[in-house]
Tab-separated table of C-alpha atoms in Angstrom:
chain	number	residue	atom	x	y	z
A	80	UNK	CA	-116.844	98.570	-271.453
A	81	UNK	CA	-115.927	97.515	-267.976
A	82	UNK	CA	-112.646	96.307	-266.653
A	83	UNK	CA	-111.971	93.443	-264.289
A	84	UNK	CA	-111.106	93.922	-260.644
A	85	UNK	CA	-108.295	96.296	-259.870
A	86	UNK	CA	-105.443	95.892	-257.480
A	87	UNK	CA	-103.388	98.603	-255.785
A	88	UNK	CA	-99.728	98.155	-254.813
A	89	UNK	CA	-97.862	100.693	-252.654
A	90	UNK	CA	-94.255	101.821	-252.956
A	91	UNK	CA	-92.414	104.895	-251.711
A	92	UNK	CA	-89.293	106.976	-252.013
A	93	UNK	CA	-87.879	107.730	-248.566
A	94	UNK	CA	-86.861	111.217	-247.499
A	95	UNK	CA	-83.322	111.917	-248.701
A	96	UNK	CA	-83.454	109.142	-251.316
A	97	UNK	CA	-84.046	109.207	-255.063
A	98	UNK	CA	-85.135	105.614	-255.718
A	99	UNK	CA	-88.113	103.585	-254.526
A	100	UNK	CA	-87.728	100.018	-253.296
A	101	UNK	CA	-89.820	98.589	-256.108
A	102	UNK	CA	-92.881	96.376	-255.904
A	103	UNK	CA	-93.852	92.942	-257.217
A	104	UNK	CA	-96.987	93.357	-259.354
A	105	UNK	CA	-97.564	89.564	-259.193
A	106	UNK	CA	-98.721	89.238	-262.833
A	107	UNK	CA	-98.978	91.068	-266.123
A	108	UNK	CA	-101.785	93.660	-266.186
A	109	UNK	CA	-103.420	95.180	-269.248
A	110	UNK	CA	-103.330	98.672	-267.718
A	111	UNK	CA	-101.059	100.103	-265.039
A	112	UNK	CA	-101.524	103.556	-263.572
A	113	UNK	CA	-98.985	105.192	-261.297
A	114	UNK	CA	-100.225	107.670	-258.717
A	115	UNK	CA	-97.460	109.902	-257.402
A	116	UNK	CA	-98.086	111.839	-254.209
A	117	UNK	CA	-97.160	115.494	-253.774
A	118	UNK	CA	-93.452	116.061	-253.204
A	119	UNK	CA	-91.708	118.998	-251.633
A	120	UNK	CA	-88.936	118.538	-254.199
A	121	UNK	CA	-89.808	118.798	-257.903
A	122	UNK	CA	-88.008	115.937	-259.633
A	123	UNK	CA	-88.588	114.102	-262.872
A	124	UNK	CA	-89.195	110.401	-262.439
A	125	UNK	CA	-88.233	107.486	-264.646
A	126	UNK	CA	-89.473	103.918	-264.481
A	127	UNK	CA	-87.200	100.906	-264.163
A	128	UNK	CA	-88.215	97.246	-264.177
A	129	UNK	CA	-86.692	94.028	-262.888
A	130	UNK	CA	-87.312	90.662	-264.519
A	131	UNK	CA	-85.447	88.779	-261.779
A	132	UNK	CA	-87.515	89.715	-258.731
A	133	UNK	CA	-85.869	92.982	-257.790
A	134	UNK	CA	-82.163	92.176	-258.018
A	135	UNK	CA	-81.249	93.952	-261.259
A	136	UNK	CA	-83.252	96.891	-262.636
A	137	UNK	CA	-83.194	98.378	-266.152
A	138	UNK	CA	-84.658	101.547	-267.622
A	139	UNK	CA	-88.067	100.983	-269.249
A	140	UNK	CA	-88.360	102.252	-272.821
A	141	UNK	CA	-91.510	102.647	-274.887
A	142	UNK	CA	-91.638	102.417	-278.693
A	143	UNK	CA	-92.496	105.425	-280.811
A	144	UNK	CA	-95.543	105.022	-282.995
A	145	UNK	CA	-96.399	106.265	-286.468
A	146	UNK	CA	-92.804	106.915	-287.442
A	147	UNK	CA	-90.821	105.713	-290.421
A	148	UNK	CA	-87.999	104.433	-288.225
A	149	UNK	CA	-88.253	102.165	-285.223
A	150	UNK	CA	-87.210	103.920	-282.051
A	151	UNK	CA	-87.740	103.966	-278.329
A	152	UNK	CA	-87.807	106.635	-275.665
A	153	UNK	CA	-87.298	106.367	-271.895
A	154	UNK	CA	-90.525	106.025	-269.961
A	155	UNK	CA	-90.539	109.063	-267.699
A	156	UNK	CA	-92.862	111.247	-265.616
A	157	UNK	CA	-92.257	114.995	-265.813
A	158	UNK	CA	-91.339	117.126	-262.834
A	159	UNK	CA	-94.771	118.802	-262.985
A	160	UNK	CA	-96.263	115.546	-261.714
A	161	UNK	CA	-93.336	115.195	-259.324
A	162	UNK	CA	-94.022	118.589	-257.750
A	163	UNK	CA	-97.823	118.578	-257.682
A	164	UNK	CA	-98.597	114.881	-257.536
A	165	UNK	CA	-100.590	113.207	-260.261
A	166	UNK	CA	-101.722	110.056	-261.974
A	167	UNK	CA	-100.168	108.590	-265.125
A	168	UNK	CA	-101.586	105.646	-267.093
A	169	UNK	CA	-99.309	103.268	-268.995
A	170	UNK	CA	-101.114	101.251	-271.638
A	171	UNK	CA	-99.687	98.030	-273.022
A	172	UNK	CA	-96.373	98.205	-271.160
A	173	UNK	CA	-95.590	94.986	-269.325
A	174	UNK	CA	-94.149	95.691	-265.885
A	175	UNK	CA	-93.374	92.875	-263.463
A	176	UNK	CA	-91.306	94.469	-260.691
A	177	UNK	CA	-91.143	98.241	-261.286
A	178	UNK	CA	-89.469	100.969	-259.287
A	179	UNK	CA	-89.365	104.737	-259.654
A	180	UNK	CA	-86.125	106.708	-259.888
A	181	UNK	CA	-85.965	110.477	-259.389
A	182	UNK	CA	-83.502	112.930	-260.887
A	183	UNK	CA	-82.710	114.151	-257.378
A	184	UNK	CA	-83.352	113.305	-253.735
A	185	UNK	CA	-86.835	113.709	-252.311
A	186	UNK	CA	-87.270	115.787	-249.193
A	187	UNK	CA	-89.957	114.367	-246.904
A	188	UNK	CA	-90.498	111.232	-248.989
A	189	UNK	CA	-93.326	110.399	-251.369
A	190	UNK	CA	-95.934	107.647	-251.614
A	191	UNK	CA	-96.342	105.904	-254.968
A	192	UNK	CA	-99.279	103.648	-255.808
A	193	UNK	CA	-99.566	101.311	-258.774
A	194	UNK	CA	-103.203	100.850	-259.783
A	195	UNK	CA	-103.469	97.732	-261.949
A	196	UNK	CA	-106.433	96.314	-263.837
A	197	UNK	CA	-107.319	93.940	-266.633
């Protein structure tokens, strides 16, 4: 099984900040991967999304599966990825204008890439 062409969007968290600017992903993608560069500060990261072009952001939640009750949990990336860098794939989660928020400020900044494909 092959996938269609991929597109890469770049975002970053500046040194001394805890939140990225966000990026317009242009359309809905069937798969979105987030590549987080190595950080000198180990922070956990959460994902927020804006449906109005980057004015108002809200926490992204994902549904739990195979449970008797319907529930959601915050979409987050552990501090292990935050410290060492890594790549996380989100399947079936529609993001239009995401940004990354850390639990603390980042020293030296970090580059974040969204790898999107259909």
